[in-house]
Amino acid sequence: MVKMAGRKLWNDQDVVTAVSLLKGADSSLAEMNDPSLLAIRRAINEDIGNLAALSKIDNDGTILQLNQLANQVDNLRLSGFERDGSPMDKNDEAISGSLSDWKQNLSKSWKSFMDDFITIRRRDSTAIPLLAPNQDIYLRENIRSRLLIASQAVPRHQTEIYQQSLEAVSTWVRAYFDTTDPNTTAFLDSINELEKQPITLAMPTELKASLC
């Protein structure tokens, strides 16, 4: 049972099962009522105490949070494009009501659209890459894909992949979405908290019971 506990510990990082196996081993030895086994029982109980002292990691909770964030991606509001506040009908290029002036009116309407419809604003000195029409669909899918990769890395204890995926999500959200919007702020706060969340434990390199 001690060897099985070691395999569960180092291969799966399954502390709960490892402790259960060690307790089972101790119970079996106790039933033998053999004083010569006190040393190994003492080592087993020391191992149980050491494992119980390890910080608990809620990997299931982490995966659940990542899945919830993936469902919230469509609620994020794009940034970088804002109406400049001037109505399109309040421009200096008055449009004629005459049908004979259709070419001139079309030119004026296009100029009004380009001048007044959108203004690109920068919140900092870094240029924000612009998205083509409908390209935000692919951006949101990429964000969801990164969150999925992060959630898959959790049970595999792949810390580097987990961190890189969350960093990519944070970078994309800050670059393309409105960071003043409450939904975006809450989303980024959750990402920051998840980045601090460890997905691996500092396991002991050996079990004392295995040395007896």
mmCIF file of C-alpha atoms in Angstrom:
data_model
loop_
_atom_site.group_PDB
_atom_site.id
_atom_site.type_symbol
_atom_site.label_atom_id
_atom_site.label_comp_id
_atom_site.label_asym_id
_atom_site.label_seq_id
_atom_site.Cartn_x
_atom_site.Cartn_y
_atom_site.Cartn_z
ATOM 1 C CA MET A 1 0.000 0.000 0.000
ATOM 2 C CA VAL A 2 2.892 2.357 0.708
ATOM 3 C CA LYS A 3 4.192 1.877 -2.843
ATOM 4 C CA MET A 4 0.705 2.468 -4.242
ATOM 5 C CA ALA A 5 0.448 5.640 -2.162
ATOM 6 C CA GLY A 6 3.737 6.832 -3.624
ATOM 7 C CA ARG A 7 2.537 6.231 -7.180
ATOM 8 C CA LYS A 8 -0.708 8.130 -6.564
ATOM 9 C CA LEU A 9 1.286 10.937 -5.019
ATOM 10 C CA TRP A 10 3.938 11.447 -7.684
ATOM 11 C CA ASN A 11 2.147 10.279 -10.807
ATOM 12 C CA ASP A 12 -1.267 11.817 -10.141
ATOM 13 C CA GLN A 13 -0.585 14.322 -7.341
ATOM 14 C CA ASP A 14 -3.567 12.701 -5.648
ATOM 15 C CA VAL A 15 -2.894 13.492 -2.004
ATOM 16 C CA VAL A 16 -6.305 12.333 -0.761
ATOM 17 C CA THR A 17 -5.950 8.823 -2.184
ATOM 18 C CA ALA A 18 -2.330 8.597 -1.056
ATOM 19 C CA VAL A 19 -3.315 9.454 2.520
ATOM 20 C CA SER A 20 -6.164 6.937 2.375
ATOM 21 C CA LEU A 21 -3.771 4.196 1.253
ATOM 22 C CA LEU A 22 -1.300 5.054 4.007
ATOM 23 C CA LYS A 23 -4.061 4.930 6.606
ATOM 24 C CA GLY A 24 -5.094 1.555 5.236
ATOM 25 C CA ALA A 25 -1.527 0.317 5.526
ATOM 26 C CA ASP A 26 -1.327 1.533 9.119
ATOM 27 C CA SER A 27 -4.614 -0.196 10.002
ATOM 28 C CA SER A 28 -3.393 -3.469 8.516
ATOM 29 C CA LEU A 29 -0.166 -3.281 10.511
ATOM 30 C CA ALA A 30 -2.075 -2.409 13.688
ATOM 31 C CA GLU A 31 -4.168 -5.562 13.353
ATOM 32 C CA MET A 32 -0.984 -7.648 13.429
ATOM 33 C CA ASN A 33 -0.240 -6.403 16.952
ATOM 34 C CA ASP A 34 3.496 -6.794 16.321
ATOM 35 C CA PRO A 35 5.811 -4.472 18.331
ATOM 36 C CA SER A 36 8.503 -4.836 15.666
ATOM 37 C CA LEU A 37 6.265 -2.914 13.258
ATOM 38 C CA LEU A 38 6.097 0.204 15.434
ATOM 39 C CA ALA A 39 8.935 1.893 13.541
ATOM 40 C CA ILE A 40 7.241 1.591 10.149
ATOM 41 C CA ARG A 41 3.885 2.595 11.660
ATOM 42 C CA ARG A 42 5.538 5.666 13.122
ATOM 43 C CA ALA A 43 6.973 6.520 9.683
ATOM 44 C CA ILE A 44 3.591 5.989 8.019
ATOM 45 C CA ASN A 45 1.868 8.324 10.468
ATOM 46 C CA GLU A 46 4.568 10.920 9.959
ATOM 47 C CA ASP A 47 3.982 10.707 6.203
ATOM 48 C CA ILE A 48 0.238 11.078 6.759
ATOM 49 C CA GLY A 49 0.819 14.194 8.867
ATOM 50 C CA ASN A 50 3.157 15.721 6.292
ATOM 51 C CA LEU A 51 0.708 15.139 3.443
ATOM 52 C CA ALA A 52 -2.207 16.499 5.460
ATOM 53 C CA ALA A 53 -0.240 19.715 5.981
ATOM 54 C CA LEU A 54 0.067 20.344 2.243
ATOM 55 C CA SER A 55 -1.964 23.253 0.916
ATOM 56 C CA LYS A 56 -5.183 22.115 -0.671
ATOM 57 C CA ILE A 57 -5.585 22.856 -4.375
ATOM 58 C CA ASP A 58 -9.109 22.989 -5.782
ATOM 59 C CA ASN A 59 -8.412 21.920 -9.359
ATOM 60 C CA ASP A 60 -12.083 21.186 -10.017
ATOM 61 C CA GLY A 61 -12.968 24.705 -8.905
ATOM 62 C CA THR A 62 -10.280 26.169 -11.161
ATOM 63 C CA ILE A 63 -11.606 24.272 -14.182
ATOM 64 C CA LEU A 64 -15.142 25.419 -13.363
ATOM 65 C CA GLN A 65 -14.010 29.066 -13.248
ATOM 66 C CA LEU A 66 -12.242 28.715 -16.604
ATOM 67 C CA ASN A 67 -15.384 27.238 -18.174
ATOM 68 C CA GLN A 68 -17.484 30.083 -16.763
ATOM 69 C CA LEU A 69 -15.098 32.653 -18.238
ATOM 70 C CA ALA A 70 -15.312 30.943 -21.631
ATOM 71 C CA ASN A 71 -19.091 31.412 -21.482
ATOM 72 C CA GLN A 72 -18.643 35.126 -20.718
ATOM 73 C CA VAL A 73 -16.413 35.974 -23.697
ATOM 74 C CA ASP A 74 -19.347 37.110 -25.847
ATOM 75 C CA ASN A 75 -20.277 39.668 -23.166
ATOM 76 C CA LEU A 76 -17.000 41.568 -23.612
ATOM 77 C CA ARG A 77 -17.345 44.875 -25.454
ATOM 78 C CA LEU A 78 -14.830 45.730 -28.143
ATOM 79 C CA SER A 79 -12.666 48.787 -27.654
ATOM 80 C CA GLY A 80 -10.763 51.108 -29.974
ATOM 81 C CA PHE A 81 -13.811 52.300 -31.877
ATOM 82 C CA GLU A 82 -16.011 54.992 -30.368
ATOM 83 C CA ARG A 83 -18.569 57.355 -31.784
ATOM 84 C CA ASP A 84 -17.170 60.844 -31.661
ATOM 85 C CA GLY A 85 -20.442 62.335 -30.399
ATOM 86 C CA SER A 86 -21.262 64.399 -33.475
ATOM 87 C CA PRO A 87 -24.457 63.326 -35.273
ATOM 88 C CA MET A 88 -24.033 62.481 -38.931
ATOM 89 C CA ASP A 89 -26.715 64.950 -39.936
ATOM 90 C CA LYS A 90 -24.801 67.850 -38.383
ATOM 91 C CA ASN A 91 -21.971 68.086 -40.892
ATOM 92 C CA ASP A 92 -20.732 70.927 -42.978
ATOM 93 C CA GLU A 93 -21.429 69.049 -46.192
ATOM 94 C CA ALA A 94 -25.162 69.665 -46.692
ATOM 95 C CA ILE A 95 -26.906 67.124 -48.893
ATOM 96 C CA SER A 96 -29.093 68.467 -51.666
ATOM 97 C CA GLY A 97 -32.667 67.292 -52.078
ATOM 98 C CA SER A 98 -32.365 67.264 -55.845
ATOM 99 C CA LEU A 99 -32.112 63.908 -57.634
ATOM 100 C CA SER A 100 -29.802 65.480 -60.204
ATOM 101 C CA ASP A 101 -27.170 65.942 -57.496
ATOM 102 C CA TRP A 102 -27.019 62.218 -56.594
ATOM 103 C CA LYS A 103 -23.310 61.860 -57.365
ATOM 104 C CA GLN A 104 -22.395 64.843 -55.218
ATOM 105 C CA ASN A 105 -24.737 63.691 -52.448
ATOM 106 C CA LEU A 106 -23.204 60.203 -52.491
ATOM 107 C CA SER A 107 -19.723 61.664 -52.169
ATOM 108 C CA LYS A 108 -20.805 63.899 -49.296
ATOM 109 C CA SER A 109 -22.536 61.009 -47.512
ATOM 110 C CA TRP A 110 -19.444 58.817 -47.765
ATOM 111 C CA LYS A 111 -17.224 61.630 -46.480
ATOM 112 C CA SER A 112 -19.638 62.206 -43.594
ATOM 113 C CA PHE A 113 -19.601 58.502 -42.765
ATOM 114 C CA MET A 114 -15.805 58.338 -42.766
ATOM 115 C CA ASP A 115 -15.398 61.568 -40.801
ATOM 116 C CA ASP A 116 -18.145 61.182 -38.221
ATOM 117 C CA PHE A 117 -19.100 57.543 -37.798
ATOM 118 C CA ILE A 118 -16.071 56.221 -35.960
ATOM 119 C CA THR A 119 -12.996 57.676 -34.359
ATOM 120 C CA ILE A 120 -10.054 55.537 -33.332
ATOM 121 C CA ARG A 121 -8.964 56.438 -29.832
ATOM 122 C CA ARG A 122 -5.856 55.225 -27.982
ATOM 123 C CA ARG A 123 -5.795 54.925 -24.240
ATOM 124 C CA ASP A 124 -2.022 54.723 -24.162
ATOM 125 C CA SER A 125 1.008 55.145 -26.379
ATOM 126 C CA THR A 126 0.825 51.586 -27.702
ATOM 127 C CA ALA A 127 -0.891 51.193 -31.049
ATOM 128 C CA ILE A 128 -3.858 48.861 -30.843
ATOM 129 C CA PRO A 129 -4.117 46.469 -33.809
ATOM 130 C CA LEU A 130 -7.396 47.063 -35.599
ATOM 131 C CA LEU A 131 -9.879 44.298 -36.330
ATOM 132 C CA ALA A 132 -11.457 43.823 -39.711
ATOM 133 C CA PRO A 133 -15.261 43.534 -39.807
ATOM 134 C CA ASN A 134 -16.454 40.314 -38.154
ATOM 135 C CA GLN A 135 -12.884 39.453 -37.166
ATOM 136 C CA ASP A 136 -13.883 39.770 -33.516
ATOM 137 C CA ILE A 137 -15.697 36.438 -33.950
ATOM 138 C CA TYR A 138 -12.359 34.710 -34.500
ATOM 139 C CA LEU A 139 -10.759 36.691 -31.682
ATOM 140 C CA ARG A 140 -13.424 35.523 -29.232
ATOM 141 C CA GLU A 141 -13.004 31.932 -30.426
ATOM 142 C CA ASN A 142 -9.241 32.186 -29.903
ATOM 143 C CA ILE A 143 -9.810 33.433 -26.364
ATOM 144 C CA ARG A 144 -12.182 30.556 -25.673
ATOM 145 C CA SER A 145 -9.635 28.150 -27.142
ATOM 146 C CA ARG A 146 -6.915 29.457 -24.817
ATOM 147 C CA LEU A 147 -9.216 29.086 -21.820
ATOM 148 C CA LEU A 148 -9.904 25.499 -22.884
ATOM 149 C CA ILE A 149 -6.171 24.798 -23.150
ATOM 150 C CA ALA A 150 -5.694 26.245 -19.665
ATOM 151 C CA SER A 151 -8.469 24.055 -18.241
ATOM 152 C CA GLN A 152 -6.958 20.960 -19.874
ATOM 153 C CA ALA A 153 -3.572 21.825 -18.362
ATOM 154 C CA VAL A 154 -4.978 21.846 -14.821
ATOM 155 C CA PRO A 155 -5.497 18.086 -14.257
ATOM 156 C CA ARG A 156 -2.228 17.429 -16.085
ATOM 157 C CA HIS A 157 -0.401 19.838 -13.765
ATOM 158 C CA GLN A 158 1.137 21.635 -16.770
ATOM 159 C CA THR A 159 1.874 24.926 -15.053
ATOM 160 C CA GLU A 160 3.773 26.534 -17.945
ATOM 161 C CA ILE A 161 0.993 25.860 -20.475
ATOM 162 C CA TYR A 162 -1.603 27.030 -17.946
ATOM 163 C CA GLN A 163 0.202 30.313 -17.285
ATOM 164 C CA GLN A 164 0.987 30.997 -20.956
ATOM 165 C CA SER A 165 -2.646 30.478 -21.943
ATOM 166 C CA LEU A 166 -3.949 32.865 -19.284
ATOM 167 C CA GLU A 167 -1.312 35.470 -20.174
ATOM 168 C CA ALA A 168 -2.406 35.312 -23.821
ATOM 169 C CA VAL A 169 -6.051 35.776 -22.829
ATOM 170 C CA SER A 170 -5.188 38.754 -20.631
ATOM 171 C CA THR A 171 -3.102 40.358 -23.399
ATOM 172 C CA TRP A 172 -5.814 39.972 -26.037
ATOM 173 C CA VAL A 173 -8.583 41.246 -23.779
ATOM 174 C CA ARG A 174 -6.579 44.317 -22.771
ATOM 175 C CA ALA A 175 -5.650 45.043 -26.396
ATOM 176 C CA TYR A 176 -9.027 44.634 -28.050
ATOM 177 C CA PHE A 177 -11.747 45.115 -25.443
ATOM 178 C CA ASP A 178 -13.009 48.049 -23.397
ATOM 179 C CA THR A 179 -11.172 47.792 -20.078
ATOM 180 C CA THR A 180 -13.475 50.421 -18.550
ATOM 181 C CA ASP A 181 -16.515 48.209 -19.071
ATOM 182 C CA PRO A 182 -17.583 46.360 -15.876
ATOM 183 C CA ASN A 183 -17.821 43.013 -17.684
ATOM 184 C CA THR A 184 -14.273 43.353 -18.981
ATOM 185 C CA THR A 185 -12.958 44.501 -15.608
ATOM 186 C CA ALA A 186 -14.532 41.532 -13.824
ATOM 187 C CA PHE A 187 -13.243 39.177 -16.522
ATOM 188 C CA LEU A 188 -9.664 40.441 -16.179
ATOM 189 C CA ASP A 189 -9.862 40.308 -12.377
ATOM 190 C CA SER A 190 -10.835 36.644 -12.620
ATOM 191 C CA ILE A 191 -7.961 35.934 -15.013
ATOM 192 C CA ASN A 192 -5.514 37.640 -12.643
ATOM 193 C CA GLU A 193 -6.752 35.548 -9.725
ATOM 194 C CA LEU A 194 -6.478 32.348 -11.746
ATOM 195 C CA GLU A 195 -2.913 33.234 -12.749
ATOM 196 C CA LYS A 196 -2.017 33.292 -9.049
ATOM 197 C CA GLN A 197 -3.725 29.951 -8.439
ATOM 198 C CA PRO A 198 -1.195 27.080 -8.288
ATOM 199 C CA ILE A 199 -2.186 23.878 -10.040
ATOM 200 C CA THR A 200 0.641 21.743 -8.637
ATOM 201 C CA LEU A 201 1.711 20.877 -5.099
ATOM 202 C CA ALA A 202 5.214 20.839 -3.647
ATOM 203 C CA MET A 203 5.299 17.103 -3.130
ATOM 204 C CA PRO A 204 7.799 15.383 -0.826
ATOM 205 C CA THR A 205 10.514 13.612 -2.780
ATOM 206 C CA GLU A 206 10.029 10.406 -0.788
ATOM 207 C CA LEU A 207 7.838 8.730 1.808
ATOM 208 C CA LYS A 208 9.551 7.906 5.068
ATOM 209 C CA ALA A 209 7.600 4.649 5.272
ATOM 210 C CA SER A 210 9.185 3.454 2.038
ATOM 211 C CA LEU A 211 12.627 3.658 3.667
ATOM 212 C CA CYS A 212 11.751 1.321 6.532
#
